[in-house]
Amino acid sequence: MTWKIEELLLTISYICNGEWDDMFDIIKNKKRVDSKYLTIARDHVKSQFVHILSAKYPECYKHSHNQPICLYYYGDLNLLSTPLLAVVGSRHPTAYQKRMTEKLIDEFLSKTDNKYGIISGMAKGIDQIAMEVAMKHQAKLVSILGSGIEYCYPKENQHIYDYCKKQGLLLSEYPCEIKPLPNHFPFRNRLIASACKAMFIPGASQRSGTSTSIKYALEAGKDILALPCDLENNDLTNHLIHDGADVVINADDLIDAMEGK
């Protein structure tokens, strides 16, 4: 069989469950791929699909860490070309962090008339709050999954999943209904960091997936914005500010970062 590149990469992605290392190993070492899996992949993959050599491959990922080989998506892939504010943080935010995330993102979207979009990981807590505010504004919204494109995780955020699928962008490296694994989330965070213009952290613990997102964002030269939090809680945001992150005390600080001021 003579493979077309899109057929080969789709098949490799499918048989490897989207795992980057396994896919890279097959490609690098030119391992044989049984053509019978192409039919299986075509039968099971329902979403749209773009690969590293596609004309539609997002510009923001062309120079990213561990450049994604294949991406599955629903919605408008062109949203990755618009200025996006990443909002990431604790899955268990304090009442103050919840209140300020909602207030700041609401004012940010209102003042900019939805000129900018929000990108996040659809996790519980900070991610969920920011994305729900974006939905209220009918704003541009991008969700990067740590599970298969057909697998909504966590289930309680089905409403966000459905919104992004129909009115925004839902994106994953993992095909079909692949369940999320612990290593998927920190690896997924590089895609959020690469696609955003700036990253806002309203609250996070010292050891969390948020720190991985920040690492990728800094490596990509993105601005890090942090909300001052209670010093007694030893929150990561205070350490970020101490180390040079931009302080966010109002929505104008978010707007300035997106406008490059």
mmCIF file of N, CA, C and O in Angstrom, residues 58-61 76-86 108 114-119 139-142 167-169 192-198 222 258:
data_model
loop_
_atom_site.group_PDB
_atom_site.id
_atom_site.type_symbol
_atom_site.label_atom_id
_atom_site.label_comp_id
_atom_site.label_asym_id
_atom_site.label_seq_id
_atom_site.Cartn_x
_atom_site.Cartn_y
_atom_site.Cartn_z
ATOM 1 N N PRO A 58 -2.068 24.875 12.811
ATOM 2 C CA PRO A 58 -2.005 26.183 13.487
ATOM 3 C C PRO A 58 -0.586 26.745 13.595
ATOM 4 O O PRO A 58 0.341 26.041 14.012
ATOM 5 N N GLU A 59 -0.442 27.993 13.252
ATOM 6 C CA GLU A 59 0.859 28.666 13.286
ATOM 7 C C GLU A 59 1.456 28.658 14.688
ATOM 8 O O GLU A 59 2.682 28.535 14.857
ATOM 9 N N CYS A 60 0.600 28.781 15.702
ATOM 10 C CA CYS A 60 1.088 28.886 17.079
ATOM 11 C C CYS A 60 1.799 27.626 17.565
ATOM 12 O O CYS A 60 2.540 27.670 18.556
ATOM 13 N N TYR A 61 1.593 26.503 16.864
ATOM 14 C CA TYR A 61 2.226 25.266 17.301
ATOM 15 C C TYR A 61 3.434 24.863 16.455
ATOM 16 O O TYR A 61 4.066 23.837 16.715
ATOM 17 N N ASP A 76 -14.038 26.083 15.408
ATOM 18 C CA ASP A 76 -13.318 26.993 14.528
ATOM 19 C C ASP A 76 -11.827 26.994 14.850
ATOM 20 O O ASP A 76 -11.387 27.631 15.811
ATOM 21 N N LEU A 77 -11.040 26.310 14.034
ATOM 22 C CA LEU A 77 -9.593 26.233 14.262
ATOM 23 C C LEU A 77 -8.930 27.600 14.126
ATOM 24 O O LEU A 77 -7.864 27.842 14.708
ATOM 25 N N ASN A 78 -9.562 28.504 13.405
ATOM 26 C CA ASN A 78 -9.006 29.853 13.214
ATOM 27 C C ASN A 78 -8.969 30.663 14.506
ATOM 28 O O ASN A 78 -8.290 31.696 14.567
ATOM 29 N N LEU A 79 -9.686 30.206 15.540
ATOM 30 C CA LEU A 79 -9.635 30.919 16.821
ATOM 31 C C LEU A 79 -8.225 30.921 17.401
ATOM 32 O O LEU A 79 -7.873 31.793 18.197
ATOM 33 N N LEU A 80 -7.403 29.964 16.994
ATOM 34 C CA LEU A 80 -6.020 29.915 17.476
ATOM 35 C C LEU A 80 -5.175 31.036 16.876
ATOM 36 O O LEU A 80 -4.050 31.271 17.316
ATOM 37 N N SER A 81 -5.724 31.724 15.883
ATOM 38 C CA SER A 81 -5.023 32.855 15.271
ATOM 39 C C SER A 81 -5.445 34.182 15.880
ATOM 40 O O SER A 81 -4.902 35.238 15.534
ATOM 41 N N THR A 82 -6.417 34.147 16.793
ATOM 42 C CA THR A 82 -6.880 35.368 17.454
ATOM 43 C C THR A 82 -6.139 35.536 18.782
ATOM 44 O O THR A 82 -5.641 34.563 19.351
ATOM 45 N N PRO A 83 -6.044 36.761 19.312
ATOM 46 C CA PRO A 83 -5.361 36.963 20.601
ATOM 47 C C PRO A 83 -6.161 36.300 21.732
ATOM 48 O O PRO A 83 -7.323 36.628 21.944
ATOM 49 N N LEU A 84 -5.510 35.402 22.446
ATOM 50 C CA LEU A 84 -6.178 34.633 23.493
ATOM 51 C C LEU A 84 -5.508 34.865 24.841
ATOM 52 O O LEU A 84 -4.277 34.833 24.951
ATOM 53 N N LEU A 85 -6.330 35.084 25.856
ATOM 54 C CA LEU A 85 -5.848 35.169 27.228
ATOM 55 C C LEU A 85 -6.041 33.807 27.885
ATOM 56 O O LEU A 85 -7.175 33.321 27.983
ATOM 57 N N ALA A 86 -4.955 33.196 28.313
ATOM 58 C CA ALA A 86 -5.057 31.936 29.051
ATOM 59 C C ALA A 86 -5.393 32.246 30.505
ATOM 60 O O ALA A 86 -4.783 33.131 31.110
ATOM 61 N N PHE A 108 -13.022 42.369 31.830
ATOM 62 C CA PHE A 108 -12.088 42.283 30.702
ATOM 63 C C PHE A 108 -12.834 42.095 29.384
ATOM 64 O O PHE A 108 -12.575 42.791 28.393
ATOM 65 N N ASN A 114 -15.436 41.709 23.571
ATOM 66 C CA ASN A 114 -15.117 40.360 23.061
ATOM 67 C C ASN A 114 -14.081 40.376 21.931
ATOM 68 O O ASN A 114 -14.063 39.505 21.067
ATOM 69 N N LYS A 115 -13.229 41.386 21.953
ATOM 70 C CA LYS A 115 -12.139 41.448 20.962
ATOM 71 C C LYS A 115 -11.171 40.293 21.148
ATOM 72 O O LYS A 115 -10.586 39.784 20.190
ATOM 73 N N TYR A 116 -10.992 39.907 22.403
ATOM 74 C CA TYR A 116 -10.062 38.835 22.744
ATOM 75 C C TYR A 116 -10.829 37.583 23.167
ATOM 76 O O TYR A 116 -11.988 37.654 23.586
ATOM 77 N N GLY A 117 -10.167 36.448 23.075
ATOM 78 C CA GLY A 117 -10.779 35.190 23.494
ATOM 79 C C GLY A 117 -10.130 34.662 24.761
ATOM 80 O O GLY A 117 -9.102 35.175 25.229
ATOM 81 N N ILE A 118 -10.738 33.629 25.316
ATOM 82 C CA ILE A 118 -10.231 32.948 26.513
ATOM 83 C C ILE A 118 -9.843 31.525 26.123
ATOM 84 O O ILE A 118 -10.574 30.838 25.402
ATOM 85 N N ILE A 119 -8.682 31.091 26.612
ATOM 86 C CA ILE A 119 -8.255 29.709 26.400
ATOM 87 C C ILE A 119 -7.928 29.093 27.754
ATOM 88 O O ILE A 119 -7.328 29.743 28.614
ATOM 89 N N ALA A 139 -18.399 34.846 24.144
ATOM 90 C CA ALA A 139 -17.052 35.192 23.711
ATOM 91 C C ALA A 139 -16.375 34.033 22.989
ATOM 92 O O ALA A 139 -16.832 32.885 23.032
ATOM 93 N N LYS A 140 -15.266 34.354 22.342
ATOM 94 C CA LYS A 140 -14.420 33.332 21.724
ATOM 95 C C LYS A 140 -13.839 32.483 22.851
ATOM 96 O O LYS A 140 -13.271 33.005 23.806
ATOM 97 N N LEU A 141 -13.983 31.168 22.724
ATOM 98 C CA LEU A 141 -13.564 30.291 23.817
ATOM 99 C C LEU A 141 -12.900 29.036 23.262
ATOM 100 O O LEU A 141 -13.456 28.360 22.396
ATOM 101 N N VAL A 142 -11.703 28.751 23.769
ATOM 102 C CA VAL A 142 -10.934 27.590 23.318
ATOM 103 C C VAL A 142 -10.653 26.695 24.523
ATOM 104 O O VAL A 142 -10.161 27.162 25.556
ATOM 105 N N GLN A 167 -19.632 26.544 19.361
ATOM 106 C CA GLN A 167 -19.464 27.982 19.201
ATOM 107 C C GLN A 167 -18.026 28.466 19.381
ATOM 108 O O GLN A 167 -17.754 29.650 19.172
ATOM 109 N N GLY A 168 -17.141 27.585 19.778
ATOM 110 C CA GLY A 168 -15.755 27.969 20.005
ATOM 111 C C GLY A 168 -14.814 26.983 19.340
ATOM 112 O O GLY A 168 -14.956 26.688 18.149
ATOM 113 N N LEU A 169 -13.874 26.465 20.122
ATOM 114 C CA LEU A 169 -12.945 25.455 19.615
ATOM 115 C C LEU A 169 -12.648 24.455 20.717
ATOM 116 O O LEU A 169 -12.302 24.836 21.838
ATOM 117 N N ILE A 192 -1.756 25.092 25.633
ATOM 118 C CA ILE A 192 -2.383 26.318 26.126
ATOM 119 C C ILE A 192 -1.370 27.457 26.101
ATOM 120 O O ILE A 192 -1.646 28.555 25.629
ATOM 121 N N ALA A 193 -0.157 27.182 26.588
ATOM 122 C CA ALA A 193 0.883 28.205 26.653
ATOM 123 C C ALA A 193 1.289 28.701 25.273
ATOM 124 O O ALA A 193 1.512 29.895 25.077
ATOM 125 N N SER A 194 1.369 27.800 24.310
ATOM 126 C CA SER A 194 1.793 28.186 22.962
ATOM 127 C C SER A 194 0.740 29.017 22.250
ATOM 128 O O SER A 194 1.077 29.874 21.426
ATOM 129 N N ALA A 195 -0.530 28.776 22.555
ATOM 130 C CA ALA A 195 -1.621 29.437 21.828
ATOM 131 C C ALA A 195 -2.009 30.788 22.420
ATOM 132 O O ALA A 195 -2.658 31.589 21.743
ATOM 133 N N CYS A 196 -1.630 31.068 23.661
ATOM 134 C CA CYS A 196 -2.077 32.311 24.297
ATOM 135 C C CYS A 196 -1.116 33.467 24.025
ATOM 136 O O CYS A 196 0.052 33.254 23.689
ATOM 137 N N LYS A 197 -1.622 34.674 24.194
ATOM 138 C CA LYS A 197 -0.774 35.879 24.137
ATOM 139 C C LYS A 197 -0.225 36.203 25.519
ATOM 140 O O LYS A 197 0.904 36.675 25.659
ATOM 141 N N ALA A 198 -1.023 35.943 26.543
ATOM 142 C CA ALA A 198 -0.605 36.164 27.928
ATOM 143 C C ALA A 198 -1.331 35.143 28.799
ATOM 144 O O ALA A 198 -2.371 34.605 28.409
ATOM 145 N N LYS A 222 5.832 34.322 26.819
ATOM 146 C CA LYS A 222 4.529 34.926 27.104
ATOM 147 C C LYS A 222 4.547 35.666 28.442
ATOM 148 O O LYS A 222 5.254 35.278 29.378
ATOM 149 N N MET A 258 -2.658 42.256 26.928
ATOM 150 C CA MET A 258 -3.100 41.773 25.620
ATOM 151 C C MET A 258 -2.769 42.772 24.527
ATOM 152 O O MET A 258 -2.584 42.403 23.361
#
